[in-house]
Coordinates of C-alpha atoms in Angstrom, one line a residue:
Chain A
X1240 CA 0.0 0.0 0.0
X1241 CA 1.3 3.4 -0.9
X1242 CA 0.7 6.2 1.6
X1243 CA -2.4 8.2 1.3
X1244 CA -2.0 11.3 -0.8
X1245 CA -4.4 13.2 1.4
X1246 CA -4.1 14.0 5.0
X1247 CA -7.5 13.3 6.5
X1248 CA -9.2 15.4 9.2
X1249 CA -10.6 13.4 12.1
X1250 CA -14.1 14.0 10.8
X1251 CA -13.1 12.8 7.3
X1252 CA -11.4 9.7 8.8
X1253 CA -14.5 8.8 10.8
X1254 CA -16.7 9.1 7.8
X1255 CA -14.3 7.1 5.6
X1256 CA -14.3 4.3 8.2
X1257 CA -18.1 4.4 8.2
X1258 CA -18.2 4.1 4.4
X1259 CA -15.6 1.4 4.1
X1260 CA -17.4 -0.7 6.8
X1261 CA -20.7 -0.2 5.0
X1262 CA -19.2 -1.4 1.7
X1263 CA -17.6 -4.4 3.4
X1264 CA -20.7 -5.3 5.3
X1265 CA -22.8 -5.4 2.1
X1266 CA -20.3 -7.7 0.5
X1267 CA -20.0 -10.0 3.5
X1268 CA -23.8 -10.5 4.0
X1269 CA -24.5 -10.9 0.3
X1270 CA -21.6 -13.4 0.0
X1271 CA -23.2 -15.4 2.8
X1272 CA -26.6 -15.3 1.0
X1273 CA -24.9 -16.5 -2.2
X1274 CA -23.1 -19.2 -0.3
X1275 CA -26.5 -20.6 0.9
X1276 CA -27.0 -21.8 -2.7
X1277 CA -24.0 -24.1 -2.5
X1278 CA -25.2 -27.6 -3.1
X1279 CA -28.7 -26.3 -3.9
X1280 CA -28.4 -24.2 -7.1
X1281 CA -30.6 -25.3 -10.1
X1282 CA -27.6 -26.5 -12.0
X1283 CA -24.0 -27.4 -11.2
X1284 CA -22.5 -24.5 -13.2
X1285 CA -24.6 -22.0 -11.1
X1286 CA -23.5 -23.6 -7.9
X1287 CA -19.9 -22.9 -9.0
X1288 CA -20.7 -19.4 -10.3
X1289 CA -22.4 -18.3 -7.1
X1290 CA -19.5 -19.7 -5.0
X1291 CA -17.1 -17.8 -7.3
X1292 CA -19.0 -14.6 -6.9
X1293 CA -19.3 -15.0 -3.2
X1294 CA -15.5 -15.6 -3.0
X1295 CA -14.9 -12.4 -4.9
X1296 CA -17.2 -10.5 -2.7
X1297 CA -15.4 -11.7 0.4
X1298 CA -12.2 -10.7 -1.3
X1299 CA -13.6 -7.2 -1.8
X1300 CA -14.8 -7.1 1.8
X1301 CA -11.2 -8.0 2.8
X1302 CA -9.8 -5.1 0.7
X1303 CA -12.2 -2.6 2.2
X1304 CA -11.5 -3.8 5.7
X1305 CA -7.7 -3.7 5.1
X1306 CA -8.2 0.0 4.1
X1307 CA -10.0 0.5 7.4
X1308 CA -7.3 -1.3 9.3
X1309 CA -4.8 1.2 7.9
X1310 CA -6.9 4.0 9.4
X1311 CA -7.7 2.6 12.8
X1312 CA -5.8 -0.6 13.3
X1313 CA -9.0 -2.7 13.5
X1314 CA -8.8 -6.4 12.7
X1315 CA -11.0 -7.4 9.7
X1316 CA -11.7 -10.9 11.1
X1317 CA -12.9 -9.4 14.4
X1318 CA -15.1 -7.0 12.6
X1319 CA -16.7 -9.7 10.4
X1320 CA -17.1 -12.4 13.1
X1321 CA -17.6 -10.6 16.4
X1322 CA -20.0 -7.8 15.7
X1323 CA -23.7 -8.4 16.3
X1324 CA -26.7 -7.3 14.1
X1325 CA -26.9 -3.8 15.8
X1326 CA -23.3 -3.1 14.9
X1327 CA -23.5 -4.3 11.3
X1328 CA -24.1 -1.5 8.7
X1329 CA -25.2 -3.5 5.7
X1330 CA -28.2 -2.4 3.5
X1331 CA -31.5 -4.3 4.0
X1332 CA -31.4 -5.4 0.4
X1333 CA -28.6 -7.9 1.1
X1334 CA -30.2 -9.3 4.3
X1335 CA -33.4 -10.5 2.8
X1336 CA -33.6 -14.3 2.6
X1337 CA -32.2 -15.9 -0.6
X1338 CA -35.7 -16.5 -2.0
X1339 CA -36.0 -18.3 -5.3
X1340 CA -33.6 -18.2 -8.2
X1341 CA -35.2 -15.2 -9.9
X1342 CA -34.9 -13.3 -6.6
X1343 CA -31.3 -14.3 -6.1
X1344 CA -30.2 -13.4 -9.6
X1345 CA -32.1 -10.1 -9.7
X1346 CA -30.8 -8.9 -6.3
X1347 CA -27.3 -9.9 -7.4
X1348 CA -27.7 -7.9 -10.7
X1349 CA -29.0 -4.8 -8.9
X1350 CA -26.1 -5.0 -6.4
X1351 CA -23.4 -5.9 -9.0
X1352 CA -24.5 -2.9 -11.2
X1353 CA -24.2 -0.5 -8.3
X1354 CA -20.9 -1.9 -7.1
X1355 CA -19.3 -2.0 -10.6
X1356 CA -20.3 1.6 -11.3
X1357 CA -19.3 2.9 -7.9
X1358 CA -15.9 1.1 -8.2
X1359 CA -15.4 2.5 -11.6
X1360 CA -15.9 6.0 -10.3
X1361 CA -13.8 5.2 -7.2
X1362 CA -10.7 4.5 -9.4
X1363 CA -10.5 8.3 -9.7
X1364 CA -10.5 8.8 -5.9
X1365 CA -7.9 11.2 -4.6
X1366 CA -7.4 8.8 -1.7
X1367 CA -4.7 6.6 -3.3
X1368 CA -5.3 3.5 -1.3
X1369 CA -9.0 3.5 -2.3
X1370 CA -8.2 4.2 -5.9
X1371 CA -5.9 1.2 -5.9
X1372 CA -8.5 -1.1 -4.4
X1373 CA -11.1 0.1 -6.8
X1374 CA -8.9 -0.5 -9.8
X1375 CA -8.4 -4.1 -8.6
X1376 CA -11.9 -4.9 -7.6
X1377 CA -13.7 -3.4 -10.6
X1378 CA -12.0 -5.9 -13.0
X1379 CA -13.5 -8.7 -11.0
X1380 CA -16.9 -7.1 -10.6
X1381 CA -17.5 -6.8 -14.3
X1382 CA -17.7 -10.6 -14.6
X1383 CA -20.4 -10.7 -11.9
X1384 CA -22.4 -8.1 -13.7
X1385 CA -22.1 -9.8 -17.1
X1386 CA -23.3 -13.1 -15.5
X1387 CA -26.3 -11.7 -13.6
X1388 CA -27.3 -9.4 -16.5
X1389 CA -27.6 -12.5 -18.7
X1390 CA -29.5 -14.5 -16.1
X1391 CA -32.0 -11.7 -15.6
X1392 CA -32.5 -11.6 -19.4
X1393 CA -32.9 -15.4 -19.6
X1394 CA -35.5 -15.5 -16.9
X1395 CA -37.5 -12.5 -18.2
X1396 CA -37.6 -13.9 -21.8
X1397 CA -37.8 -17.5 -20.7
X1398 CA -41.3 -18.8 -19.8
X1399 CA -44.4 -17.2 -18.4
X1400 CA -43.5 -18.6 -15.0
X1401 CA -39.9 -17.4 -15.0
X1402 CA -41.1 -13.9 -16.0
X1403 CA -43.7 -13.9 -13.3
X1404 CA -41.2 -14.8 -10.7
X1405 CA -38.7 -12.2 -11.9
X1406 CA -41.4 -9.4 -11.9
X1407 CA -42.4 -10.5 -8.4
X1408 CA -38.7 -10.3 -7.3
X1409 CA -38.4 -6.8 -8.9
X1410 CA -41.6 -5.6 -7.1
X1411 CA -40.1 -6.7 -3.8
X1412 CA -36.5 -5.6 -4.3
X1413 CA -36.9 -2.3 -6.0
X1414 CA -37.8 -0.2 -2.9
X1415 CA -34.8 -1.7 -1.1
X1416 CA -32.3 -1.0 -4.0
X1417 CA -32.5 2.7 -3.3
X1418 CA -30.7 2.2 0.0
X1419 CA -27.5 1.4 -1.8
X1420 CA -27.4 5.1 -2.8
X1421 CA -28.1 6.5 0.6
X1422 CA -25.0 8.3 1.9
X1423 CA -23.4 7.5 5.3
X1424 CA -23.0 10.3 7.8
X1425 CA -20.2 12.6 6.5
X1426 CA -20.1 11.1 3.1
X1427 CA -20.9 14.4 1.3
X1428 CA -17.8 16.0 2.7
X1429 CA -15.6 13.2 1.4
X1430 CA -17.3 13.5 -2.1
X1431 CA -16.5 17.3 -2.1
X1432 CA -12.9 16.5 -1.2
X1433 CA -12.7 14.1 -4.1
X1434 CA -12.1 11.1 -1.9
X1435 CA -15.3 9.3 -2.7
X1436 CA -17.5 9.0 -5.9
X1437 CA -20.5 11.3 -6.1
X1438 CA -23.3 8.9 -5.1
X1439 CA -25.9 10.8 -7.0
X1440 CA -23.9 10.6 -10.3
X1441 CA -23.4 6.8 -9.7
X1442 CA -27.2 6.5 -8.9
X1443 CA -28.1 8.2 -12.2
X1444 CA -25.8 5.9 -14.2
X1445 CA -27.1 2.9 -12.3
X1446 CA -30.8 3.9 -13.1
X1447 CA -29.9 4.1 -16.8
X1448 CA -28.1 0.8 -16.8
X1449 CA -30.7 -1.2 -14.9
X1450 CA -33.6 0.5 -16.8
X1451 CA -32.0 -0.4 -20.1
X1452 CA -31.6 -4.0 -19.0
X1453 CA -34.8 -4.6 -17.1
X1454 CA -37.3 -2.5 -19.0
X1455 CA -36.1 -2.1 -22.5
X1456 CA -34.4 -5.5 -22.9
X1457 CA -36.5 -7.7 -20.5
X1458 CA -39.9 -6.0 -20.7
X1459 CA -40.4 -5.9 -17.0
X1460 CA -42.4 -3.1 -15.3
X1461 CA -40.7 -0.9 -12.7
X1462 CA -42.9 -0.7 -9.6
X1463 CA -43.7 2.6 -8.0
X1464 CA -40.9 2.6 -5.4
X1465 CA -41.4 4.0 -1.9
X1466 CA -37.9 3.6 -0.5
X1467 CA -37.6 3.1 3.3
X1468 CA -35.7 6.2 4.5
X1469 CA -34.3 4.3 7.5
X1470 CA -30.5 4.2 7.6
X1471 CA -27.9 1.4 7.8
X1472 CA -28.5 1.0 11.5
X1473 CA -31.9 -0.3 10.9
X1474 CA -32.1 -4.0 9.9
X1475 CA -34.7 -6.6 9.0
X1476 CA -35.3 -9.5 11.3
X1477 CA -33.3 -11.7 8.9
X1478 CA -29.9 -10.3 9.8
X1479 CA -29.5 -11.7 13.3
X1480 CA -30.1 -15.4 12.4
X1481 CA -27.7 -15.0 9.4
X1482 CA -25.0 -13.7 11.6
X1483 CA -25.6 -16.4 14.2
X1484 CA -24.9 -19.0 11.6
X1485 CA -22.1 -17.2 9.9
X1486 CA -20.3 -16.5 13.1
X1487 CA -20.9 -19.7 15.0
X1488 CA -17.5 -21.3 14.3
X1489 CA -15.5 -18.1 15.1
X1490 CA -17.4 -17.5 18.3
X1491 CA -17.0 -21.1 19.4
X1492 CA -13.3 -20.9 18.8
X1493 CA -12.3 -17.3 19.2
X1494 CA -8.6 -18.0 19.6
X1495 CA -8.3 -20.2 16.5
X1496 CA -5.7 -19.0 14.0
X1497 CA -8.1 -19.0 11.1
X1498 CA -11.7 -20.1 10.4
Chain B
X939 CA 27.4 -17.9 3.2
X940 CA 31.2 -18.5 2.7
X941 CA 33.6 -16.0 4.3
X942 CA 30.8 -13.5 4.6
X943 CA 30.0 -13.6 0.9
X944 CA 27.0 -15.1 -0.8
X945 CA 28.0 -18.1 -2.8
X946 CA 25.4 -19.6 -5.1
X947 CA 25.5 -21.9 -8.0
X948 CA 24.6 -20.0 -11.2
X949 CA 25.1 -21.9 -14.4
X950 CA 27.5 -24.2 -12.6
X951 CA 29.7 -21.3 -11.5
X952 CA 29.8 -19.9 -8.0
X953 CA 28.5 -16.3 -8.0
X954 CA 28.6 -13.5 -5.5
X955 CA 26.2 -11.2 -4.0
X956 CA 25.9 -9.0 -7.0
X957 CA 23.9 -11.7 -8.7
X958 CA 21.6 -12.3 -5.7
X959 CA 18.5 -10.6 -7.3
X960 CA 18.8 -12.7 -10.5
X961 CA 19.3 -15.8 -8.4
X962 CA 16.2 -15.0 -6.5
X963 CA 14.3 -14.4 -9.7
X964 CA 15.5 -17.7 -11.0
X965 CA 14.3 -19.5 -7.8
X966 CA 10.9 -17.8 -8.0
X967 CA 10.6 -18.8 -11.6
X968 CA 10.4 -22.4 -10.3
X969 CA 7.5 -21.7 -7.9
X970 CA 4.4 -23.1 -9.5
X971 CA 1.0 -21.4 -9.4
X972 CA -0.7 -23.6 -6.8
X973 CA -3.9 -23.9 -8.9
X974 CA -2.3 -24.1 -12.4
X975 CA 1.0 -26.0 -11.8
X976 CA 2.0 -25.8 -15.5
X977 CA 2.9 -22.1 -15.0
X978 CA 5.0 -20.4 -12.4
X979 CA 4.3 -17.3 -10.4
X980 CA 6.8 -15.3 -12.5
X981 CA 5.2 -16.6 -15.7
X982 CA 2.0 -15.1 -14.5
X983 CA 3.6 -11.8 -13.8
X984 CA 2.8 -12.0 -10.1
X985 CA 6.3 -11.1 -8.9
X986 CA 6.7 -7.4 -9.3
X987 CA 10.1 -6.7 -7.7
X988 CA 13.1 -8.3 -6.0
X989 CA 15.1 -6.0 -3.8
X990 CA 18.2 -6.8 -1.8
X991 CA 19.0 -4.7 1.2
X992 CA 22.2 -5.9 2.8
X993 CA 21.5 -9.5 3.7
X994 CA 17.8 -9.0 3.4
X995 CA 15.7 -9.9 0.4
X996 CA 12.4 -8.2 -0.2
X997 CA 10.0 -9.7 -2.7
X998 CA 7.0 -7.7 -3.8
X999 CA 4.1 -9.6 -5.4
X1000 CA 0.6 -8.8 -6.6
X1001 CA -2.5 -10.9 -6.2
X1002 CA -4.3 -12.1 -9.3
X1003 CA -7.8 -12.1 -7.8
X1004 CA -8.5 -10.4 -4.5
X1005 CA -10.4 -13.4 -3.2
X1006 CA -8.0 -16.0 -4.5
X1007 CA -7.5 -18.7 -1.8
X1008 CA -4.1 -19.5 -3.1
X1009 CA -2.6 -16.2 -2.0
X1010 CA -1.4 -17.3 1.4
X1011 CA 0.1 -20.4 -0.2
X1012 CA 1.9 -18.2 -2.8
X1013 CA 3.2 -15.9 -0.1
X1014 CA 4.6 -18.9 1.9
X1015 CA 6.1 -20.4 -1.3
X1016 CA 7.9 -17.2 -2.1
X1017 CA 9.4 -17.0 1.3
X1018 CA 10.4 -20.6 1.3
X1019 CA 12.0 -20.4 -2.1
X1020 CA 14.2 -17.5 -1.0
X1021 CA 15.1 -19.2 2.3
X1022 CA 16.1 -22.3 0.4
X1023 CA 18.8 -20.1 -1.2
X1024 CA 20.3 -19.6 2.2
X1025 CA 18.9 -16.2 2.8
X1026 CA 17.9 -15.7 6.4
X1027 CA 15.9 -12.6 6.2
X1028 CA 13.0 -12.5 3.8
X1029 CA 10.2 -10.1 3.5
X1030 CA 7.2 -10.7 1.2
X1031 CA 5.2 -7.6 0.4
X1032 CA 2.0 -7.3 -1.6
X1033 CA 1.0 -4.5 -3.8
X1034 CA -2.2 -3.6 -5.7
X1035 CA -0.6 -1.1 -8.0
X1036 CA -0.6 -1.5 -10.9
X1037 CA -3.4 -4.0 -10.6
X1038 CA -2.6 -7.5 -12.0
X1039 CA -3.7 -8.0 -15.6
X1040 CA -3.6 -11.2 -17.7
X1041 CA -1.7 -9.1 -20.2
X1042 CA 1.4 -9.8 -18.0
X1043 CA 1.3 -13.6 -18.7
X1044 CA 4.3 -14.1 -20.9
X1045 CA 4.0 -15.8 -24.4
X1046 CA 5.8 -18.9 -23.3
X1047 CA 3.4 -19.4 -20.5
X1048 CA 0.4 -18.8 -22.8
X1049 CA 1.6 -21.6 -25.0
X1050 CA 2.0 -23.9 -22.0
X1051 CA -1.5 -23.0 -20.8
X1052 CA -2.8 -23.8 -24.3
X1053 CA -1.0 -27.2 -24.4
X1054 CA -2.4 -27.9 -20.9
X1055 CA -5.9 -27.4 -22.3
X1056 CA -6.6 -23.9 -21.0
X1057 CA -7.4 -21.2 -23.5
X1058 CA -5.0 -18.3 -22.8
X1059 CA -6.6 -14.9 -22.1
X1060 CA -7.4 -12.5 -24.9
X1061 CA -5.9 -9.0 -24.6
X1062 CA -7.6 -7.2 -21.7
X1063 CA -9.4 -4.0 -22.5
X1064 CA -9.8 -1.7 -19.5
X1065 CA -12.5 0.6 -20.8
X1066 CA -16.0 1.1 -19.7
X1067 CA -17.9 -1.7 -18.1
X1068 CA -19.4 -3.8 -20.9
X1069 CA -21.8 -6.6 -20.8
X1070 CA -20.2 -8.3 -23.8
X1071 CA -17.4 -10.8 -23.5
X1072 CA -14.2 -11.2 -25.5
X1073 CA -13.7 -13.9 -28.2
X1074 CA -12.0 -17.2 -27.3
X1075 CA -10.2 -19.9 -29.3
X1076 CA -10.3 -23.6 -28.6
X1077 CA -6.9 -24.6 -27.2
X1078 CA -7.1 -28.0 -29.0
X1079 CA -8.1 -27.2 -32.5
X1080 CA -7.9 -23.4 -32.6
X1081 CA -11.5 -22.9 -33.7
X1082 CA -13.3 -19.7 -32.8
X1083 CA -16.6 -21.7 -33.0
X1084 CA -16.8 -22.1 -29.2
X1085 CA -19.6 -21.7 -26.6
X1086 CA -19.2 -20.6 -23.1
X1087 CA -21.0 -23.1 -20.9
X1088 CA -20.3 -21.4 -17.6
X1089 CA -19.0 -17.9 -16.9
X1090 CA -17.2 -19.2 -13.8
X1091 CA -15.1 -22.3 -13.4
X1092 CA -13.1 -24.3 -10.9
X1093 CA -10.9 -21.3 -10.0
X1094 CA -11.7 -17.5 -9.9
X1095 CA -9.5 -16.9 -13.0
X1096 CA -11.2 -19.3 -15.4
X1097 CA -14.5 -20.0 -17.3
X1098 CA -15.9 -23.1 -19.0
X1099 CA -16.4 -23.6 -22.7
X1100 CA -17.2 -26.3 -25.3
X1101 CA -15.8 -26.3 -28.8
X1102 CA -18.4 -26.9 -31.5
X1103 CA -15.7 -27.7 -34.1
X1104 CA -13.9 -30.5 -32.2
X1105 CA -16.6 -31.1 -29.6
X1106 CA -14.2 -30.9 -26.7
X1107 CA -15.0 -29.1 -23.4
X1108 CA -12.2 -26.8 -22.1
X1109 CA -11.4 -24.1 -19.6
X1110 CA -10.5 -20.5 -20.7
X1111 CA -8.7 -17.8 -18.8
X1112 CA -10.7 -14.7 -18.1
X1113 CA -9.1 -11.5 -19.5
X1114 CA -8.7 -9.0 -16.7

């Protein structure tokens, strides 16, 4: 890691830690949901694909938490495995149960599109360590997006049943997707300083990309969305059981070298 | 160490400390990629720098994929390969800049990948995010008449294909 090009004020540092943690938490929780398909996916190739995607997501979470470690010395493993639901800052979109295949693929597509576009913009961050991480991760993310974009298309244009399920998934997920573009406390200042991508600009590009794919190509209908304004400290009832399972080994053997 | 000097076999001739970096490079060229043993970590362009500071050797490497489970194995292998040369102090550093690209895989290694049955990566294009994928050739018969059967494969760096000309399934390297 090269040294940061910018000296951060304490306020900026706290906001950056919040943002990095939120990014990592989204990746960790969605990776776990993806991992729940292992051994259960409709076909072997998709079992492998989702495992690959989840592995990449954990890799990205690791990159973000290493950036946080450089700021406050925190241990990525402790953050992942020893925080409870109230301390997690993931978006509610990623907490929802895995649902059916259409739900899984559509959620992954909405998330991948936002991550790919955010990372692409983050490659121009004036905070050098983040720009480095983004340049690395965006190359991996594009494969996720290609994969899930194709699946969404397949399901939408497949059978009446697959289209019905995909539309139902969109109706349920669309209001939650807006939370991905909700800034963390202090984010605006970091955007002004050039450290973080402009979330509104990323949101606009994301809207265009997903609309092109879902509406124009797939013929789905966008539901009227009423996004829940609650922040990343508010969770669904699904997060605590997920963490209980995900953290069970680490909490049973806290002194183990690795899990 | 002999009389306080590095003595290493290089092309059958004892060499001195001046050649330590090239000796280290040579040793690292023999470290296989744990997931694709037909190529080495230097073939893959993962070793970015070898620096010698007094008796200390510092090797800088770059990860291929951030979630690659082989990373810690590679890190340990690098350290071991240098220690096997008789170097007591080894430091393995990782860097993300510039990010690893499949364009760094050398031609010789590409050919070995192909013979091994893995389609080497096409040139990587780092432009805007696109939803289209790059063309791939069958490693066995060279045909472009191939179909991707899975966009992810047994490792993070590969995808699955089948060739419609020779009917063989094969793995292909992603271009990143």
